mmCIF file of C-alpha atoms in Angstrom:
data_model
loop_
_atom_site.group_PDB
_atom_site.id
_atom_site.type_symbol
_atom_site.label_atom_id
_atom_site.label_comp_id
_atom_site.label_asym_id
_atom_site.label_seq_id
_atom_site.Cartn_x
_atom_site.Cartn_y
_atom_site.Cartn_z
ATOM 1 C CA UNK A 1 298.185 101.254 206.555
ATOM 2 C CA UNK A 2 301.489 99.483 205.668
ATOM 3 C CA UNK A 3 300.997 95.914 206.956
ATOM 4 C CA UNK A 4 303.650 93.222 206.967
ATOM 5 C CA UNK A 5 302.241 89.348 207.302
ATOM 6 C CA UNK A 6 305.143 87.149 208.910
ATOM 7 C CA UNK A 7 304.343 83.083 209.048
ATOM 8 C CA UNK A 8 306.256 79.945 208.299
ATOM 9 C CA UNK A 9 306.495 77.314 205.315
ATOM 10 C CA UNK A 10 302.192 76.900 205.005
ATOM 11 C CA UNK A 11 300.149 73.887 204.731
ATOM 12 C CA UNK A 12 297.896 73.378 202.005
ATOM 13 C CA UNK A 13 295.017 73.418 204.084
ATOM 14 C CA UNK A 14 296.468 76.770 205.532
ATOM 15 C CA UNK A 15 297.266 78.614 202.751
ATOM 16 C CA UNK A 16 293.738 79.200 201.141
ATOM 17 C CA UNK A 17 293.451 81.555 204.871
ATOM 18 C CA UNK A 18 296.283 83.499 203.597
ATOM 19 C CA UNK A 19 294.853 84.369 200.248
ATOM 20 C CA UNK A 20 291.823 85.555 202.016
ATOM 21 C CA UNK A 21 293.857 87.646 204.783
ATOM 22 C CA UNK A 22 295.472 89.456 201.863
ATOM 23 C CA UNK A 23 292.538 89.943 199.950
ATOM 24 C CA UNK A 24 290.906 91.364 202.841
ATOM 25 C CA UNK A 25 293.836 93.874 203.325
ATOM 26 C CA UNK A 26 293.919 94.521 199.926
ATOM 27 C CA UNK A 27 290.050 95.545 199.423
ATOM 28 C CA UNK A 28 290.470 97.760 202.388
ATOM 29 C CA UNK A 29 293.401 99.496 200.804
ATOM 30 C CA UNK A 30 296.168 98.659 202.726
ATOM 31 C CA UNK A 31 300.139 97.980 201.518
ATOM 32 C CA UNK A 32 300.746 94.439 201.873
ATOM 33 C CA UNK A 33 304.840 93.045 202.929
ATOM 34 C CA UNK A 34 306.250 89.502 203.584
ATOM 35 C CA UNK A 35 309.437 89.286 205.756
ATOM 36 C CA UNK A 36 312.140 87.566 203.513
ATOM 37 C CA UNK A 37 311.615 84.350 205.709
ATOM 38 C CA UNK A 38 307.714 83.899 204.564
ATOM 39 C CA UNK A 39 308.299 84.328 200.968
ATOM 40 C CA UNK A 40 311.588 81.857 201.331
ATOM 41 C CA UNK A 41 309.963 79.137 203.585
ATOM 42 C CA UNK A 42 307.374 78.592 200.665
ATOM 43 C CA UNK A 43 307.042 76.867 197.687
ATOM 44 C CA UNK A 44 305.489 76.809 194.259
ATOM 45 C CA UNK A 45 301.994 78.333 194.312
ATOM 46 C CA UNK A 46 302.487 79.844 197.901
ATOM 47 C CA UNK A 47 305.699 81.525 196.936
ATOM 48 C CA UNK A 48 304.389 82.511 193.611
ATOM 49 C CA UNK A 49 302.116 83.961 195.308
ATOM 50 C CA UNK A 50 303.738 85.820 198.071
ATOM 51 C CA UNK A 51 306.181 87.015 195.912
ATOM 52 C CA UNK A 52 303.762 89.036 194.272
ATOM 53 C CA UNK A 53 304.217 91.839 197.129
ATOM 54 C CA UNK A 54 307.465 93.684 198.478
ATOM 55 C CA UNK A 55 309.902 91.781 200.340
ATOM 56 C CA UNK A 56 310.590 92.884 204.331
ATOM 57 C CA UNK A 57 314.374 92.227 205.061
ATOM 58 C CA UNK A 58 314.067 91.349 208.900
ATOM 59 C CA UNK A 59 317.676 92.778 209.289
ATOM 60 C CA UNK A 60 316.652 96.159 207.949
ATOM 61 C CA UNK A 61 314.619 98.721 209.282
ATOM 62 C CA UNK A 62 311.194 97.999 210.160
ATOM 63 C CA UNK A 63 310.134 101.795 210.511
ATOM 64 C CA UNK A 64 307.237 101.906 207.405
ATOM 65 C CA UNK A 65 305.559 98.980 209.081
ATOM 66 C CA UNK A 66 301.909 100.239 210.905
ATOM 67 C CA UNK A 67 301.028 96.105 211.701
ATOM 68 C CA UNK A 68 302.461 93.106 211.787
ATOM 69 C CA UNK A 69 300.079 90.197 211.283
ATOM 70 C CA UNK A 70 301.613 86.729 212.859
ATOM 71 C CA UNK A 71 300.321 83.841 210.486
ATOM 72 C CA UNK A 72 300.257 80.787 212.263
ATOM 73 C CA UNK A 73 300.748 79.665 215.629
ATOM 74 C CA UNK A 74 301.751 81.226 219.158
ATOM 75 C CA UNK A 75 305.511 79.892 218.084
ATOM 76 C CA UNK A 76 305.465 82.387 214.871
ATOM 77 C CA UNK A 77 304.062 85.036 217.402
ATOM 78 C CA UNK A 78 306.696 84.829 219.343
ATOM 79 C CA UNK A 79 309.106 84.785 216.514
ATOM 80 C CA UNK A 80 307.355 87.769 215.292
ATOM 81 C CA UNK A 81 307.799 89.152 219.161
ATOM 82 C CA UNK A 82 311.690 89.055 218.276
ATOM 83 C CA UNK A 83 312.075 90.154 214.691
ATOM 84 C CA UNK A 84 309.867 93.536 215.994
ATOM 85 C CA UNK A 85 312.084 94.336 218.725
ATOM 86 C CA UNK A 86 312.229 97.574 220.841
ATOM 87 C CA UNK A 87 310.534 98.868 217.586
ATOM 88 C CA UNK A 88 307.369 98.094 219.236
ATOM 89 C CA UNK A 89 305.273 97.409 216.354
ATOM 90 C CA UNK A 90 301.889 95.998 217.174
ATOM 91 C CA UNK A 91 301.279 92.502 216.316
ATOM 92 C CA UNK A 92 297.859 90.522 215.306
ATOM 93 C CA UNK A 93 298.221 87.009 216.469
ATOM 94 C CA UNK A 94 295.830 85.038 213.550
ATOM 95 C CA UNK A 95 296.030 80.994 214.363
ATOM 96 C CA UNK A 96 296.384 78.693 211.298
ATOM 97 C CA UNK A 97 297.155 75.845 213.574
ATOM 98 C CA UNK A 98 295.549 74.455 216.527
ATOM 99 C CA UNK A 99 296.395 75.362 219.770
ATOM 100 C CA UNK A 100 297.074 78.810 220.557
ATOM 101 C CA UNK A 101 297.019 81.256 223.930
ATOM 102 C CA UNK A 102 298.569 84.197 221.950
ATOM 103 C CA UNK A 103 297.279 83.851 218.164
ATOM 104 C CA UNK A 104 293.546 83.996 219.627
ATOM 105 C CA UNK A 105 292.218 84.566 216.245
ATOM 106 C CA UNK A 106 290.774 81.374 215.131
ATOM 107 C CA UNK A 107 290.199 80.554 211.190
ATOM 108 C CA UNK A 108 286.657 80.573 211.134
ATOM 109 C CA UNK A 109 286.599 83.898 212.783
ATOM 110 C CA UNK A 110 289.290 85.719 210.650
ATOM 111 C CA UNK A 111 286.624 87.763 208.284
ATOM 112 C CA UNK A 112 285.067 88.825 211.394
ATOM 113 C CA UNK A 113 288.008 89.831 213.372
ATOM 114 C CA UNK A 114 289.363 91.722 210.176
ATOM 115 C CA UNK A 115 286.200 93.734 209.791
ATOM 116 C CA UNK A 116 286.370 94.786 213.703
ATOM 117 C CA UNK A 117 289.965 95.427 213.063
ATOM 118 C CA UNK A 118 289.706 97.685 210.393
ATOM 119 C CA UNK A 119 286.581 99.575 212.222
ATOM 120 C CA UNK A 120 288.807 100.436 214.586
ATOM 121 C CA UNK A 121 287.156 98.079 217.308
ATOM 122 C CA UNK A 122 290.696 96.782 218.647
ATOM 123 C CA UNK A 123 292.718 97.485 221.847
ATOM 124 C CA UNK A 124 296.564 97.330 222.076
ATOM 125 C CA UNK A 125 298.086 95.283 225.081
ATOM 126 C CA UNK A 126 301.470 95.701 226.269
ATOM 127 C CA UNK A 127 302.562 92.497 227.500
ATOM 128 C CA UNK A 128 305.989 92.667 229.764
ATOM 129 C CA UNK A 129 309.397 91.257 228.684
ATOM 130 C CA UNK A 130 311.752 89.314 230.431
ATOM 131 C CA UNK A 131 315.352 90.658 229.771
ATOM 132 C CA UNK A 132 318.412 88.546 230.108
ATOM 133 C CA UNK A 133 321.632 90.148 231.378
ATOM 134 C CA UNK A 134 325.126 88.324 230.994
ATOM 135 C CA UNK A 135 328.504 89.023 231.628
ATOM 136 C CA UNK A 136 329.033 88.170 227.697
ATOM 137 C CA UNK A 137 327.472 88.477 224.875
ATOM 138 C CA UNK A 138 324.377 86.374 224.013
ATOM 139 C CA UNK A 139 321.464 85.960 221.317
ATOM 140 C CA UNK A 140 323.173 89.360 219.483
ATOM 141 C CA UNK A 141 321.522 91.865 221.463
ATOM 142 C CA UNK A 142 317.828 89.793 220.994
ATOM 143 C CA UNK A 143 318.325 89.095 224.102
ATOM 144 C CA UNK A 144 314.664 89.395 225.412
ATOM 145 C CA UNK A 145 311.931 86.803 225.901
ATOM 146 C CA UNK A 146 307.795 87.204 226.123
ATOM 147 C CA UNK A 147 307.230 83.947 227.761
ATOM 148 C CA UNK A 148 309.618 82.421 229.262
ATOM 149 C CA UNK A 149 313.950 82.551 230.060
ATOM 150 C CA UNK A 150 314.934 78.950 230.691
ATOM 151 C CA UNK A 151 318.015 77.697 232.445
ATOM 152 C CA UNK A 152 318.468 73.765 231.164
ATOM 153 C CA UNK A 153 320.343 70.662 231.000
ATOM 154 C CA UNK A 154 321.388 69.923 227.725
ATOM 155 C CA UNK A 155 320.396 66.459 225.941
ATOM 156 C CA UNK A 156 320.967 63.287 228.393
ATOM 157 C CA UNK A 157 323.534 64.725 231.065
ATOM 158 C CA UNK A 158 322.821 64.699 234.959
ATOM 159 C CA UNK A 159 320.570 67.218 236.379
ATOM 160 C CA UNK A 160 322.204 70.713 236.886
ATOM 161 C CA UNK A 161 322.102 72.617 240.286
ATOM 162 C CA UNK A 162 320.637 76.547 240.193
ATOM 163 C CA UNK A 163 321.099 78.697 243.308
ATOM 164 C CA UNK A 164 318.429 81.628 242.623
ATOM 165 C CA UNK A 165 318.379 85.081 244.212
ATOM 166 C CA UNK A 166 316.219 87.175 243.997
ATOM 167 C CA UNK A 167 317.406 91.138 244.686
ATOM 168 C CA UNK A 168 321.059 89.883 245.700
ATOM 169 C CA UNK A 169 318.830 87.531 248.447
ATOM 170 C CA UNK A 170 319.456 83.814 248.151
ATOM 171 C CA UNK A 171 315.897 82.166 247.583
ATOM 172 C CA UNK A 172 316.641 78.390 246.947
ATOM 173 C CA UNK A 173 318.722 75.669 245.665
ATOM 174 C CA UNK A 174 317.381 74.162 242.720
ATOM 175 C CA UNK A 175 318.428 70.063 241.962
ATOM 176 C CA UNK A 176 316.218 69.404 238.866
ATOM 177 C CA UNK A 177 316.827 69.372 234.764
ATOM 178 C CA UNK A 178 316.531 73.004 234.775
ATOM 179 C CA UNK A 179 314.679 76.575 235.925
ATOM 180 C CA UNK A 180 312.566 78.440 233.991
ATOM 181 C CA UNK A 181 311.461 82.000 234.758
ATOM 182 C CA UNK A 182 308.152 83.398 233.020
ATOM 183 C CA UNK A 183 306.257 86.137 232.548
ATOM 184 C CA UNK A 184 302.450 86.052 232.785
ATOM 185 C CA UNK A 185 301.636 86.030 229.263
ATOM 186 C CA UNK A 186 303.966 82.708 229.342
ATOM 187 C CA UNK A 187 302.464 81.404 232.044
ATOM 188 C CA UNK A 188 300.298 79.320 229.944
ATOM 189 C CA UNK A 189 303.230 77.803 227.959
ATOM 190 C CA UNK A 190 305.924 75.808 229.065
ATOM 191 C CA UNK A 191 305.734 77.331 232.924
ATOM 192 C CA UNK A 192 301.570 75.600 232.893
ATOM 193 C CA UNK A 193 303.548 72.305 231.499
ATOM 194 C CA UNK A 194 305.882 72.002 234.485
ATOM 195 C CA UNK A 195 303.314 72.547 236.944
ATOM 196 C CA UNK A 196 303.163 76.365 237.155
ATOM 197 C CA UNK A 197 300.143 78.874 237.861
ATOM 198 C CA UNK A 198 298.245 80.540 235.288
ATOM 199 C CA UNK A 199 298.320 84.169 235.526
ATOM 200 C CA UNK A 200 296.232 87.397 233.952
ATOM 201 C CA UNK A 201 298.572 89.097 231.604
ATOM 202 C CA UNK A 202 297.825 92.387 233.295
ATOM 203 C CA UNK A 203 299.647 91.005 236.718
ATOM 204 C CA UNK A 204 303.033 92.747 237.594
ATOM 205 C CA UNK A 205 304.986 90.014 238.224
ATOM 206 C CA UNK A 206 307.239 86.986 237.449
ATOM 207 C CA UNK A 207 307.063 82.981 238.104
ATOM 208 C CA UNK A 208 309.781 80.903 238.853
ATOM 209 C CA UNK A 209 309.236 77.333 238.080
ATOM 210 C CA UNK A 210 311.796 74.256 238.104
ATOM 211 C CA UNK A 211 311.762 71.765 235.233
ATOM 212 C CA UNK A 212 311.357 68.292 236.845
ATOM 213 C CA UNK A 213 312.866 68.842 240.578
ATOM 214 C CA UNK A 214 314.461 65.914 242.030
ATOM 215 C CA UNK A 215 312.811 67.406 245.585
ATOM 216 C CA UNK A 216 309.151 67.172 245.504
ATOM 217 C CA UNK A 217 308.604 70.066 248.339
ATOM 218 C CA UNK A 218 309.491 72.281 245.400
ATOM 219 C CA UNK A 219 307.112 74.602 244.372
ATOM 220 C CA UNK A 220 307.015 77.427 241.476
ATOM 221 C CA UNK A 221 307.212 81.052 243.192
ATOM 222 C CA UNK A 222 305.770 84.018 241.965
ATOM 223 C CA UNK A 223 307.674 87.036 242.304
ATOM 224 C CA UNK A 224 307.307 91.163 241.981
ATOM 225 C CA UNK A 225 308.227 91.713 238.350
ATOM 226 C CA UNK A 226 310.231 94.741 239.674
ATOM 227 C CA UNK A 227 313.106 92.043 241.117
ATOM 228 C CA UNK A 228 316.027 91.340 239.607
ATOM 229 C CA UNK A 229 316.513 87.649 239.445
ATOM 230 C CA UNK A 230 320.134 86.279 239.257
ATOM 231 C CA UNK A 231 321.792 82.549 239.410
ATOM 232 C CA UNK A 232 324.757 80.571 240.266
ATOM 233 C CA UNK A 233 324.511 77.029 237.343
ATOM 234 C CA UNK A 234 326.482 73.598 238.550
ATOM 235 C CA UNK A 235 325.990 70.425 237.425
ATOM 236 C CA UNK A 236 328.459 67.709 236.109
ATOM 237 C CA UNK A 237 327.959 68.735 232.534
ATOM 238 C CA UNK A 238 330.383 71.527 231.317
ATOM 239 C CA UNK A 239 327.713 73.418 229.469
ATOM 240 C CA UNK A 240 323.811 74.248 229.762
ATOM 241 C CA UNK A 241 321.033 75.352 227.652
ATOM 242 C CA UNK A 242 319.592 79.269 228.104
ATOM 243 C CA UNK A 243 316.527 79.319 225.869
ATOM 244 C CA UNK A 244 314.588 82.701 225.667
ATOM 245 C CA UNK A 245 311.193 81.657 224.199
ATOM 246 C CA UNK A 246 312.421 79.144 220.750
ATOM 247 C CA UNK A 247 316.028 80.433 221.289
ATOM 248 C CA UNK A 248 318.305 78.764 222.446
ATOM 249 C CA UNK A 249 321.830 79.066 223.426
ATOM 250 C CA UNK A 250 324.656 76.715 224.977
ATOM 251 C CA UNK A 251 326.915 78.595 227.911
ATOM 252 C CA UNK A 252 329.609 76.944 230.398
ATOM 253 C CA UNK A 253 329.027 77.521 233.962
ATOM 254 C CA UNK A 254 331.489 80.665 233.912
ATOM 255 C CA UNK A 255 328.462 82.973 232.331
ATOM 256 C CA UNK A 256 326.847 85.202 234.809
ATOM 257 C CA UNK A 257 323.354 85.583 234.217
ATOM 258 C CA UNK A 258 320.366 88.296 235.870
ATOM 259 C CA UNK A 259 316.803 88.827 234.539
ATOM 260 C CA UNK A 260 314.913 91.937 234.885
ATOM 261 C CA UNK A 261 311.835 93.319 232.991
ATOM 262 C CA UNK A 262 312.107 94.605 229.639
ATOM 263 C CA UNK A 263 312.313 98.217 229.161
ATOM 264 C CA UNK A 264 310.174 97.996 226.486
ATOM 265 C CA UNK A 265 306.998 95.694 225.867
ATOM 266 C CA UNK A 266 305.100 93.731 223.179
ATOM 267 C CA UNK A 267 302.262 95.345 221.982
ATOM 268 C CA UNK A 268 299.634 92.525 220.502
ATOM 269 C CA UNK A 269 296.292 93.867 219.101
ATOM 270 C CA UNK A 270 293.331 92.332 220.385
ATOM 271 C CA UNK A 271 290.107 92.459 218.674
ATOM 272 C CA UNK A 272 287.020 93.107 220.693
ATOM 273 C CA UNK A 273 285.014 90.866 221.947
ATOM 274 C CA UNK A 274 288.005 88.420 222.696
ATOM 275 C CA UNK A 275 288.943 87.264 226.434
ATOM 276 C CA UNK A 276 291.176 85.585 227.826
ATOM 277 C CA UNK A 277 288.785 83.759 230.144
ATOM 278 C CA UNK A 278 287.018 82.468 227.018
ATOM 279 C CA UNK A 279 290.452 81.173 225.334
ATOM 280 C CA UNK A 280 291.127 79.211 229.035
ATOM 281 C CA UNK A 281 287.693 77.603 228.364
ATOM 282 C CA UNK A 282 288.213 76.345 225.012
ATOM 283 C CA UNK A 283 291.950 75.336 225.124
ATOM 284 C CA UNK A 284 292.028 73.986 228.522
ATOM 285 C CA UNK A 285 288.329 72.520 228.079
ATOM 286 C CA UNK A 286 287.178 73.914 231.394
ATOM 287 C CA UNK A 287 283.409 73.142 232.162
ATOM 288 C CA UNK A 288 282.953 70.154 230.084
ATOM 289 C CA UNK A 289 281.526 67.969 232.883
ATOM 290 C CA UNK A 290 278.092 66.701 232.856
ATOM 291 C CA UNK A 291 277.508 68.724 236.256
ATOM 292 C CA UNK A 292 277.445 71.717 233.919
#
């Protein structure tokens, strides 16, 4: 298989979990890539290194690629999420940091998890996208999102004022530093943060959930996933934040803006064994209580 490794610049303690990723890959026979921003990001012996196998150019194709293995954290997954596109290319999410909901494979269990991978003894998950329409152009055509679309104030200006509709039906207007609309596999990101409800990944639908409301009988909603979301931005401020996942990009309140679902979806591997149940567990520490 033809395997590209993505990751930012990596620590020294990191890095030795590299070496042994592409060892593993290459015993087993497989064509190792770095994207152009791996080998770039690093230095001296890491960048020696990596530059030892064929460059990816994230602006070309990506068509050779079988696998894309996401080195780091579930921000380089998601950053992986956008440089693979409608391409569709599944995506191994191996954590070299700490916490992680979407990189679920740990350092100490990387050997492991590579032996079940190349067994065979993996499942593919397609995980939905949120899509961002707007009446101009925005994020050149990446305009998709895995966990989250948010609408925000930008740096210390007055909260902003969202009317939401949902299917052309007015919902609710929202007084609070911004709205954020998620999709389940976000829902334990930023959406858990601001007070919204974790949901299974396999659930068809979306969550709306303001960013510090100045009303406290505010609420996040969950909604079909089939809906087509749409809002209507004031605020004193003359421009506002959209962020899809780590993107971010400043509008005026004359953009019109609609999400849908995807038409395509992310497709990360996951080993077996793995569940999400488990990863709640041991990120969110559930059960440690003497009771138990």
């Amino acid at each position: 298989m033809r395997i590209a490794l993505h990751g930012r610049k990596f620590s020294k303690e990191s890095f030795p979990y590299v070496k042994t990723i592409a060892k593993k890959l290459m015993d087993n026979g497989h064509e190792i890539f770095i994207t152009d921003v791996c080998a770039k990001e690093n230095r001296a012996e890491a960048k020696a290194y990596l530059q030892s196998y064929p460059q990816i150019n994230i602006l070309e194709s990506l068509e050779p690629i079988d696998f894309f293995f996401s080195l780091g954290g579930d921000g380089t997954l998601l950053e992986t999420v956008s440089l693979v596109g409608a391409m569709q290319i599944p995506i191994l999410g191996i954590n070299l940091g700490t916490m992680g909901f979407l990189a679920t494979t740990a350092k100490s269990d990387i050997e492991s998890a590579l032996n079940l991978f190349f067994d065979g003894q993996y499942e593919l998950e397609d995980r939905a996208l949120l899509h961002l329409n707007s009446n101009t152009e925005l994020f050149e055509g990446q305009n998709f999102a895995l966990n989250e679309v948010a609408i925000l104030k930008r740096d210390t200006s007055s909260m902003i004022i969202v009317r939401c509709f949902i299917d052309g039906e007015f919902v609710n207007t929202y007084w609070a530093d911004g709205l954020m609309v998620s999709t389940p596999t976000g829902s334990t990101g930023y959406s858990l943060s601001c007070g919204g409800p974790l949901v299974l990944s396999q659930s068809e639908s979306f969550i709306i959930t303001p960013v510090s409301p100045h009303n406290l009988n505010v609420r996040p909603l969950v909604v079909s996933d089939k809906s087509e979301i749409s809002f209507e931005i004031e605020g004193k401020g003359r421009s506002f934040l959209i962020s899809l996942d780590s993107r971010s990009h400043t509008v005026n309140s004359t953009v019109k803006i609609s999400l849908t679902k995807g038409d395509f979806t992310a497709k990360l591997v996951k080993i077996s064994g793995s569940n999400f149940f488990d990863t709640l567990r041991n990120k969110l520490n559930w059960g440690q209580d003497v009771r138990n």
